[in-house]
XYZ file of C-alpha atoms in Angstrom:
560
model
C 9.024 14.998 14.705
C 8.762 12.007 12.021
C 9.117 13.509 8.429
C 9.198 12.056 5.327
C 12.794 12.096 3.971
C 11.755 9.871 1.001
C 9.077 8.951 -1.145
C 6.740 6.657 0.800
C 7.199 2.758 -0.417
C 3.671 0.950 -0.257
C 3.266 -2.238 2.024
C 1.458 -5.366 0.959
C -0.915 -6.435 4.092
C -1.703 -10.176 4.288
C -4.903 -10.586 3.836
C -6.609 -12.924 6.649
C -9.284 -14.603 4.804
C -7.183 -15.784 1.783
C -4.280 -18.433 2.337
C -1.024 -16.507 1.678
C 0.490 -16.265 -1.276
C -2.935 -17.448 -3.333
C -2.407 -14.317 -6.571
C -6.096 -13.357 -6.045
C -5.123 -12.330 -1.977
C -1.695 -10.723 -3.441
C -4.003 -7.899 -4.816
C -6.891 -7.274 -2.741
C -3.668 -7.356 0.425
C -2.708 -4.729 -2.623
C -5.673 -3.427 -2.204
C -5.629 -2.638 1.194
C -2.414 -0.385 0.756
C -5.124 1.440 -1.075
C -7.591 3.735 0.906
C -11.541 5.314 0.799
C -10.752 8.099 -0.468
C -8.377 10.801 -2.103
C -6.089 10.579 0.863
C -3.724 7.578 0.402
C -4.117 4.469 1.991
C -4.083 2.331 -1.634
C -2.833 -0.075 -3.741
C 0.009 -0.648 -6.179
C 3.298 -0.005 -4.955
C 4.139 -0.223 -1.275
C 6.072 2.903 0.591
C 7.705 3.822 3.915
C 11.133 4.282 5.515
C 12.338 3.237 8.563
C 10.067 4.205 11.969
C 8.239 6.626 9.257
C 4.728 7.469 8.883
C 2.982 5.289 6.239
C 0.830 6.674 3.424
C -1.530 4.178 1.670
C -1.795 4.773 -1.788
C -4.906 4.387 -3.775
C -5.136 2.052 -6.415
C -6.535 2.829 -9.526
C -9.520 1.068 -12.047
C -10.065 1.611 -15.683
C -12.385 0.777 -18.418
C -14.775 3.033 -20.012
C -17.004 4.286 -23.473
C -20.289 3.076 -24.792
C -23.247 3.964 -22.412
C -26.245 1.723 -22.130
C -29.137 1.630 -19.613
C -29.879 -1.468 -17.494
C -32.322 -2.693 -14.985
C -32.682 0.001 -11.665
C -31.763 -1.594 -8.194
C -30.163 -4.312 -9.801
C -27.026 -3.494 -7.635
C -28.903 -3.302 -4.429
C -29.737 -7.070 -5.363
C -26.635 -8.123 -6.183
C -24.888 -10.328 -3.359
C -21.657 -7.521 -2.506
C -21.422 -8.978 1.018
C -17.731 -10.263 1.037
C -16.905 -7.277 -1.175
C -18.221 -5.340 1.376
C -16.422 -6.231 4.592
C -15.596 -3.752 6.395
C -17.872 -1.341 4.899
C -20.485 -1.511 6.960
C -21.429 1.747 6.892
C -21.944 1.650 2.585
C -23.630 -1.724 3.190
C -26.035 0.076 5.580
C -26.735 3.103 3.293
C -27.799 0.418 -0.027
C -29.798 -1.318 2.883
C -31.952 1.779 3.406
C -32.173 2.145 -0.304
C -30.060 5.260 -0.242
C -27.946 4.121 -3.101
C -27.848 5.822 -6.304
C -29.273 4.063 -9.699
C -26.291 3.913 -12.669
C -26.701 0.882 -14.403
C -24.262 2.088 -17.091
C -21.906 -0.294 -18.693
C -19.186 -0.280 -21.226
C -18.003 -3.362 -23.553
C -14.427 -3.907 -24.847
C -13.067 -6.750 -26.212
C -15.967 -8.849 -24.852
C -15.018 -7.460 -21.618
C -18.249 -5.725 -19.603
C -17.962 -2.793 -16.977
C -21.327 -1.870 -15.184
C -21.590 0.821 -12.834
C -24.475 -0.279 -10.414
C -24.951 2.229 -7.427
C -23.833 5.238 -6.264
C -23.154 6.099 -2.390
C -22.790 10.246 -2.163
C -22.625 12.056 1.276
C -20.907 14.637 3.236
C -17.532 12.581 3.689
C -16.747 10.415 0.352
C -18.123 9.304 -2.884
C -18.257 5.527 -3.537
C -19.287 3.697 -6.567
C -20.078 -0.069 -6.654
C -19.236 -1.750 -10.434
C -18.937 -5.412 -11.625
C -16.773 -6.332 -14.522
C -17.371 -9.140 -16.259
C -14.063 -10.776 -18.223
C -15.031 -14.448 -18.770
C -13.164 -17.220 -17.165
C -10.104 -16.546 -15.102
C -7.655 -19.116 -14.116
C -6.214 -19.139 -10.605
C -2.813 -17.321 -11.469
C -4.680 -14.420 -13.734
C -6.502 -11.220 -12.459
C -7.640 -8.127 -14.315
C -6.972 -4.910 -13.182
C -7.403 -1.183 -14.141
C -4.189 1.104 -14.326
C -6.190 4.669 -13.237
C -9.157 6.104 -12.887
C -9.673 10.192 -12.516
C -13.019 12.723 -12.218
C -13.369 15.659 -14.923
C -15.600 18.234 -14.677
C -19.146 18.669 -16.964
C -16.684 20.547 -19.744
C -14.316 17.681 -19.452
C -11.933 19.478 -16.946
C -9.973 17.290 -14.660
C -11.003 17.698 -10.582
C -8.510 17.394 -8.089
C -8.691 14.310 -6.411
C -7.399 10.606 -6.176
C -9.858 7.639 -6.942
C -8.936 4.243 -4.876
C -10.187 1.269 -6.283
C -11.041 -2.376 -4.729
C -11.711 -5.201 -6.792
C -12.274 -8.811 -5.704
C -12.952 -11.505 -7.541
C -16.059 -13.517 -7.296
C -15.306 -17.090 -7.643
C -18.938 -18.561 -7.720
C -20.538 -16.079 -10.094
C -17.186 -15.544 -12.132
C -16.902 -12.196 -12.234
C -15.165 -9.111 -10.041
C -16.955 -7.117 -7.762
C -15.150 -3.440 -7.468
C -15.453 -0.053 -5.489
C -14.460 2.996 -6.553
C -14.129 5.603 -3.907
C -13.089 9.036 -3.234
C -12.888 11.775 -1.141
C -14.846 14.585 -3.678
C -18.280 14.771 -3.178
C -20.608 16.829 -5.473
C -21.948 20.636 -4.094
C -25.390 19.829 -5.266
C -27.123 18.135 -8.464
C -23.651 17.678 -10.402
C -22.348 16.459 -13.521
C -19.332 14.673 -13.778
C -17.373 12.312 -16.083
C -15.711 8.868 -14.829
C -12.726 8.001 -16.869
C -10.905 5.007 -16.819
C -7.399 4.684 -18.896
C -6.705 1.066 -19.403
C -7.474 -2.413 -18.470
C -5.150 -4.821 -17.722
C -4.788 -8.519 -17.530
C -1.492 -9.995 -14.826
C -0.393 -12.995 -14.354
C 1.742 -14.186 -11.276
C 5.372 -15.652 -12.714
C 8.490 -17.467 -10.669
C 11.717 -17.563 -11.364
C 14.597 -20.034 -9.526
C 17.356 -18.813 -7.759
C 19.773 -20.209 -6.132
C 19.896 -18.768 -3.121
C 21.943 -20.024 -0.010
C 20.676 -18.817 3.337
C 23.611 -19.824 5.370
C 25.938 -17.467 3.705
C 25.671 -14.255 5.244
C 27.535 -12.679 2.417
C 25.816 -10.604 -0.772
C 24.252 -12.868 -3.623
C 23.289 -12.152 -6.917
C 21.090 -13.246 -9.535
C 20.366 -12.653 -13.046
C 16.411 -11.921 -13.729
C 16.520 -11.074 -17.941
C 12.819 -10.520 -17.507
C 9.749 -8.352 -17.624
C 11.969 -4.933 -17.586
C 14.185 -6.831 -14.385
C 17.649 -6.776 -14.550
C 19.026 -8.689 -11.715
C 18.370 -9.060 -7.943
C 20.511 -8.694 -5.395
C 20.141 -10.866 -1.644
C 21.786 -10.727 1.493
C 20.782 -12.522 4.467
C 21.047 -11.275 8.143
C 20.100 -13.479 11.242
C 18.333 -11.742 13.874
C 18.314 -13.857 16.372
C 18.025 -17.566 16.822
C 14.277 -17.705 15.399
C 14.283 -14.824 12.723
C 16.149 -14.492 9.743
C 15.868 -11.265 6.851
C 16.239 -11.503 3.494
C 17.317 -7.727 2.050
C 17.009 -7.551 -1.612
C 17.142 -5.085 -4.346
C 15.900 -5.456 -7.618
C 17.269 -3.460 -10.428
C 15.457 -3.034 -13.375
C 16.333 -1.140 -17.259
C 12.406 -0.278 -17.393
C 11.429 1.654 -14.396
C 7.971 1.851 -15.219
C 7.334 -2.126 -14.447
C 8.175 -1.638 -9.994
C 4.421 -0.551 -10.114
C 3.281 -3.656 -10.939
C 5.888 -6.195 -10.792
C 5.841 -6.711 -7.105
C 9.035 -8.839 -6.979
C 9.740 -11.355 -3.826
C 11.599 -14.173 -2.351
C 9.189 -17.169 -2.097
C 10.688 -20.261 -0.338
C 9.469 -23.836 -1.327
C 10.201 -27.404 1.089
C 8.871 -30.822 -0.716
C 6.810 -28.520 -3.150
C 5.504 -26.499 -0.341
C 5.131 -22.895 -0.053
C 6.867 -21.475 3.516
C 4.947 -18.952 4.943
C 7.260 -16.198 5.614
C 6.944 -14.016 9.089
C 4.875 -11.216 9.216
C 6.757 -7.624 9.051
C 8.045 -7.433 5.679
C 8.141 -4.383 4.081
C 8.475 -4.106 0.405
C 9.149 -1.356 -2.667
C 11.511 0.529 -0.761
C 13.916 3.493 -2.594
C 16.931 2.838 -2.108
C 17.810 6.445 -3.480
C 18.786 4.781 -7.018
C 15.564 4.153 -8.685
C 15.563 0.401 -7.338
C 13.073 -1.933 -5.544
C 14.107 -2.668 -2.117
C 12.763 -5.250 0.376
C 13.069 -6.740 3.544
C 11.306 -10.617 3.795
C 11.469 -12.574 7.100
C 11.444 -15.864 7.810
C 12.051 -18.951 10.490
C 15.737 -20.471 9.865
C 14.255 -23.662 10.980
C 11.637 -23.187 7.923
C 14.352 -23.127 4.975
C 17.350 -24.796 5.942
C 20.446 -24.774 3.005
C 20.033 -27.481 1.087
C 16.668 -28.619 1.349
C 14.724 -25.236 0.270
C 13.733 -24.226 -3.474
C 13.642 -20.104 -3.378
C 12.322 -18.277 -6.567
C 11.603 -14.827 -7.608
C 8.028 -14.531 -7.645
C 6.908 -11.285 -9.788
C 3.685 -10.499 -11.744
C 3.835 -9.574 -15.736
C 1.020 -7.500 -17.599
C -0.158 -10.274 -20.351
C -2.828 -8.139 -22.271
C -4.243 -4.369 -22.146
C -7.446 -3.250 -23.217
C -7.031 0.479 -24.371
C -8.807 3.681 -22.922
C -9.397 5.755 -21.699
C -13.395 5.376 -21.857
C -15.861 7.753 -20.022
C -18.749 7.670 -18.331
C -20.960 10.409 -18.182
C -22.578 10.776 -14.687
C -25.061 13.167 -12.764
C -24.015 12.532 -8.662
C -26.037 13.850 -6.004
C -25.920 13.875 -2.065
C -29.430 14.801 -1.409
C -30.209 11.737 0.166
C -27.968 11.645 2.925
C -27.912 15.089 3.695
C -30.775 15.091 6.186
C -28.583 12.339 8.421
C -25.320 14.475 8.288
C -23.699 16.286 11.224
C -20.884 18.219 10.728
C -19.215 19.534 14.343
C -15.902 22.173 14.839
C -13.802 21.098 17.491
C -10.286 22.551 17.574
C -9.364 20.201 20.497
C -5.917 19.376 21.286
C -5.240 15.870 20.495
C -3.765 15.908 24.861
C -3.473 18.770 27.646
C -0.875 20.923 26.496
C -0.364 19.614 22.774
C 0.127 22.110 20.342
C 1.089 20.076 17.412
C -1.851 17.863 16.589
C -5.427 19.458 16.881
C -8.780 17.540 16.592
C -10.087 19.926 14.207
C -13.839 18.972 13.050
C -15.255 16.023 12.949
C -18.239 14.935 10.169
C -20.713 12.009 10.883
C -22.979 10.861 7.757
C -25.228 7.972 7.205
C -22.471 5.978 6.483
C -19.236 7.257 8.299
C -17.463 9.073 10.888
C -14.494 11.404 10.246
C -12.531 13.139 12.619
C -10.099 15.154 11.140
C -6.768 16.106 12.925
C -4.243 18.642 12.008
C -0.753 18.622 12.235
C 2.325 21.402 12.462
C 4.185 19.332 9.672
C 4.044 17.812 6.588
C 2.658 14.160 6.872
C 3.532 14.152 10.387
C 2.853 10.950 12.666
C 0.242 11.616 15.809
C 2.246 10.070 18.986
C -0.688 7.619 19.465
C -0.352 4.396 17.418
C -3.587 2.178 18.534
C -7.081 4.471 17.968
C -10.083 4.270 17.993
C -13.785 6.648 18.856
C -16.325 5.144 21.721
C -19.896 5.801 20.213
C -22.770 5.566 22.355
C -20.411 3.212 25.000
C -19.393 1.292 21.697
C -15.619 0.868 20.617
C -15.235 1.455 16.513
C -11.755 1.735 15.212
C -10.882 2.629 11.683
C -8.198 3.767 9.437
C -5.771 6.505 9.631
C -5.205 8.251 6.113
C -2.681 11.121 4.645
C -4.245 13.615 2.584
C -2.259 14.187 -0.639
C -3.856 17.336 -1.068
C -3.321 18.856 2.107
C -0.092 17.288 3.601
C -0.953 19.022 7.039
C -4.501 16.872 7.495
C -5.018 13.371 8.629
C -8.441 11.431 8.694
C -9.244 8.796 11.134
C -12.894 7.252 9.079
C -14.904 4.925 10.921
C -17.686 2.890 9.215
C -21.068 3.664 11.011
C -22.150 -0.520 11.703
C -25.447 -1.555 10.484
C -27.198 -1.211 13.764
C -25.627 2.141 15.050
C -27.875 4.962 15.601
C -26.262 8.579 16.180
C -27.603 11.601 17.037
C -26.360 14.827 18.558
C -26.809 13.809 21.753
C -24.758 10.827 21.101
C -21.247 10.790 23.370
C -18.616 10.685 21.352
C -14.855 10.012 22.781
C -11.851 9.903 21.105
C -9.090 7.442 22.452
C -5.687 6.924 21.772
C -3.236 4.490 23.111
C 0.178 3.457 22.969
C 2.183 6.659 22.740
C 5.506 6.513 20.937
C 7.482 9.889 21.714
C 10.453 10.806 19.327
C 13.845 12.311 20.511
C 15.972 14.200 18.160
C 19.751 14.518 19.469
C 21.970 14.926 16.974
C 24.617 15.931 19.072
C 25.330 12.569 20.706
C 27.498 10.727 18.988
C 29.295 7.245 19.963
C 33.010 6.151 18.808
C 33.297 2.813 16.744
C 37.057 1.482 16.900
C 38.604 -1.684 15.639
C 36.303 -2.143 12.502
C 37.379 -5.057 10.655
C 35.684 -8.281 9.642
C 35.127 -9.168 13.243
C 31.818 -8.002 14.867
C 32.786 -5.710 17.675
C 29.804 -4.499 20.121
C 29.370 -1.193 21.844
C 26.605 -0.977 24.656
C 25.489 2.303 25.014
C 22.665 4.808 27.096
C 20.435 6.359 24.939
C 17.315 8.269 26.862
C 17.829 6.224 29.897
C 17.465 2.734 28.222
C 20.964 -0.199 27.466
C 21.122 0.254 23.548
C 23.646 -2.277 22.008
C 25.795 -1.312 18.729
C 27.193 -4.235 16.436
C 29.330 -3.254 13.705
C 31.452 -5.359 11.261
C 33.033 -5.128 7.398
C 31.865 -7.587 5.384
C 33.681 -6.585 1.858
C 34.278 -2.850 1.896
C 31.478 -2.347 3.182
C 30.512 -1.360 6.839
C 27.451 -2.547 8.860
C 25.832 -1.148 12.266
C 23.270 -2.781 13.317
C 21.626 -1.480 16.843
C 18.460 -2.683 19.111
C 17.612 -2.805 22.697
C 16.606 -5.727 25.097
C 14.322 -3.155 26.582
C 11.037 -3.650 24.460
C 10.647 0.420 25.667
C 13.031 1.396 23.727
C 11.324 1.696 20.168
C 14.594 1.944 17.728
C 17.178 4.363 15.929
C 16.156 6.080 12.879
C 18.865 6.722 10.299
C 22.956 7.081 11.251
C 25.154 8.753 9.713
C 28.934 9.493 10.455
C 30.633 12.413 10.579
C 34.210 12.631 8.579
C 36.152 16.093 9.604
C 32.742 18.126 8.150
C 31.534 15.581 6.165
C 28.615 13.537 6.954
C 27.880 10.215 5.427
C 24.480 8.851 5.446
C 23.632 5.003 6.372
C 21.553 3.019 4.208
C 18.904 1.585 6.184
C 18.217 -2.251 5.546
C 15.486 -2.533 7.282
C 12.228 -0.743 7.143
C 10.713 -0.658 10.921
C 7.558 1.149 12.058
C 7.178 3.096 15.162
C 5.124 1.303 17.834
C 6.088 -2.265 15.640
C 7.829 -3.709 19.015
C 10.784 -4.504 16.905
C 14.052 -1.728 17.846
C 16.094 -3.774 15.430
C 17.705 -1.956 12.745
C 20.759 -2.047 10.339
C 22.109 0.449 8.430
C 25.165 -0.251 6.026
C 28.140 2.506 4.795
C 29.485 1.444 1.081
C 32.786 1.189 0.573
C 33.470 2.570 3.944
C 37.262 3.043 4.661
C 39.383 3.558 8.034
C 39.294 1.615 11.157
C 37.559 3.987 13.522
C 34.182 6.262 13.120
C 32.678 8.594 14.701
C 28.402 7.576 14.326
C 25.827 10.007 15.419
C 21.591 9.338 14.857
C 18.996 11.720 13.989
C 16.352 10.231 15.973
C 15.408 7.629 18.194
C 11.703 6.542 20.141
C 10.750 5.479 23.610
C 7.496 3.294 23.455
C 4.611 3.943 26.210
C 2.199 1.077 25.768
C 0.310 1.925 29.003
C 0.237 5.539 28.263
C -3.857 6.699 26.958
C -5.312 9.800 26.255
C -9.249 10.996 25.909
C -10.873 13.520 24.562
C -14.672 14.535 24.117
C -16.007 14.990 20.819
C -19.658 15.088 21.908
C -21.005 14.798 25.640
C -23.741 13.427 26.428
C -27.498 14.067 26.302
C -28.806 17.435 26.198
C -32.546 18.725 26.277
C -31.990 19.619 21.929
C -34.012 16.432 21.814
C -32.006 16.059 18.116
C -33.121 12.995 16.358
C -31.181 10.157 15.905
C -30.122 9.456 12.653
């Protein structure tokens, strides 16, 4: 089974609406590595490892003190549309004026923080806020480093707060949502508190980088807690070519906001890079690893500009503030079903249980639990058919309970769902993961050459390439067989000790790409003996179905 054997490293998604790399996109793709609620899919600071499972963590808001009443509705006015994609199911709830009045706001600095509405039900807590910082030029954006809940006697309650904020180019202010997976038992008291605001800006440095050279580069940074940065290109293939970089730095605490990369410029033009980078990585050091793609025809030697581009905290505004708040879910708990259903997630799957599955005026959780820690469900496309409609949704890790993983589905505008509602859960492509560590495959002749083994591995042609470049060793495998789905980590065996490959590159199962390299430092001797601890066979055809809910009854429940 997939486990995490290091911290998770956060992943920047593009963001399809905003050009790429435009700074305002940069952080609501940050955004989206944030999730709804207190388990992770977030912001700040992007995490995974090879064919791992990938937690989003939340991002975090701030700003807070100085209470003062404003108009009621006002939010429900307010034009949140854009903010709102893909929450159809909150935009629903404020259309039925189920939204709960704040109107609270806090000024620092000349800077303004309203809480507008409140969402409460059965499944999350979400509040919608505006902050108003004056004008903002295109490289700038404010952001808040944290927000947490305390209790009515100022106690802190367990659980993470994502936050989404957008900017709002034609009013000239943000739009935000806070959200969380605490809801209140009844008529509760709570306390918002936000730790500091801060103002980034997006900065580039020049380097000068050579792509032909296939051979370890590195570059002085000076900057912003940033040491240096280390490059070394690999081509994969005729149209693909990765840039693996590492980025030390003497302050640690900047790799949660500095988001360092390798942007490429032709005639003053930005290159869009290929999609599948992966970025923040641990490199077991305390450094920022990454792995950036691109089109060799895109950035040929000679005719490219690459720079560093990072992003530098310009001004704070100090907290923490607090807002004092009374939440309730009283007005959603009349459309609320909540339904035990301790299914297995196929026939004969003991591992990963549908357990319960809770439908409010504004979402649909299923809930599925695992036998380990942040384990992976086989099934990599999901999704729940409602009524004969297809909604699909996220996939989140609780940090609370490592053993529990949401699938949340926004309830559209138009859906109406009652007990008597069919309810299927469907997953597709299956990825299935093989642990043999006893197999093991003999590497001979290593020198500077590249020498290739081709190998069997579960039935499928698996081709090793090796080569020293330096002292050190490199072993890249893959598959022409788009079945086979890739080797986790190697390691070698030396009489009884084993050394552990670092892994370059930072796939995902059901990706399509099998390609991976791992690299042995200072590795010495001529011959090696390389076992794995995992690989994965892809099944894109292969579906399974279960039933939540069947169909109409004579309950005659009505549909919420």
């Amino acid at each position: 089974m997939k486990r995490l054997e290091d911290e998770l490293r956060l992943r920047l998604n593009d963001d399809a609406q905003v050009p790429y790399p435009d700074f305002g996109a940069m952080w609501e793709r940050i955004e989206k590595t944030v999730p709804a609620g207190p388990e992770i899919s977030g912001t700040l600071t992007p995490a995974f490892v090879r064919k791992r499972k990938v937690k989003r963590i939340a991002a975090a808001a701030t700003l807070g003190a100085l209470l003062v009443a404003a108009p009621v509705y006002a939010a429900i006015h307010y034009d949140l549309g854009y903010l709102l994609n893909g929450k159809s199911g909150i935009q629903a709830a404020l259309e039925q004026n189920m939204g709960q009045t704040l109107e609270q706001s806090v000024t620092r600095e000349g800077i303004t923080m309203t809480l507008r509405t409140a969402i409460v039900d059965d499944n999350r807590t979400v509040i919608l806020y505006t902050l108003n910082a004056g004008f903002r030029p295109p490289e700038e954006f404010w952001n808040f480093k944290g927000f947490s809940l305390r209790d009515a006697e100022g106690k802190p309650i367990e659980a993470e707060v994502s936050n989404l904020l957008r900017w709002d180019a034609p009013n000239q202010r943000y739009y935000g949502i806070l959200e969380t997976d605490w809801t209140p038992s009844h008529n509760t008291r709570v306390q918002l508190v936000a730790e500091e605001l801060r103002k980034y800006s997006q900065q580039e440095q020049e380097i000068n980088l050579n792509p032909a050279s296939k051979e370890p580069q590195s570059f002085n940074i000076g900057r912003e807690g940033m040491q240096k940065i280390k490059i070394q290109p690999f081509t994969q293939g005729t149209d693909k070519m990765m840039f693996a970089s590492t980025v030390t730095f003497d302050r640690p605490e900047v790799k949660s906001w500095a988001f360092p990369q390798i942007v490429a410029y032709r005639d003053g033009t930005e290159v869009r890079p290929l999609p599948g980078g992966t970025f923040g990585t641990p490199d077991g050091n305390g450094n920022y690893s990454s792995q950036q793609y691109f089109d060799p025809k895109d950035i040929p030697a000679g005719k490219t500009v690459f720079k560093l581009q990072y992003t530098r905290i310009d001004h704070t505004v100090d907290g923490p503030w607090t807002f004092d708040l009374q939440l309730s879910k009283k007005q959603m708990q009349s459309g609320t079903i909540q339904t035990a259903l301790n299914l297995p997630l196929e026939a004969g799957d003991s591992v990963n249980m549908l357990e319960k599955m809770v439908i409010t005026p504004t979402q649909i959780r299923l809930v599925i639990r695992t036998l380990e820690k942040y384990q992976e469900i086989p099934y990599k496309r999901y999704s729940l058919e409602v009524g004969g409609r297809t909604l699909e949704g996220p996939r989140y890790y609780s940090i609370e309970d490592p053993y529990r993983i949401s699938l949340r589905i926004e309830r559209p505008l138009d859906l109406k769902v009652s007990k008597d509602t069919p309810i299927v859960f469907v997953g597709k492509y299956k990825v299935t993961v093989h642990e043999d560590k006893q197999m093991s495959f003999q590497l001979t002749g290593i020198s500077g050459k590249k020498r290739t083994l081709d190998t069997t591995i579960g039935g499928y042609p698996v081709t090793w390439t090796y080569y020293k470049q330096g002292a050190d060793l490199y072993v890249e495998t893959g598959s022409e067989d788009a079945r086979f789905g890739g080797i986790n980590q190697t390691y070698i065996m030396q009489g009884k000790e084993r050394l552990l490959g670092k892994q370059l590159t930072a796939n995902f199962t059901g990706d399509g790409n099998n390609k991976a390299i791992d690299v042995y430092k200072n590795f010495k001797g001529t011959e090696a003996e390389i076992h794995m601890f995992y690989y994965t066979i892809d099944d894109p055809e292969k579906e399974t179905r279960v039933t939540l809910q069947p169909g109409p009854t004579n309950s005659g429940s009505p549909v919420q």
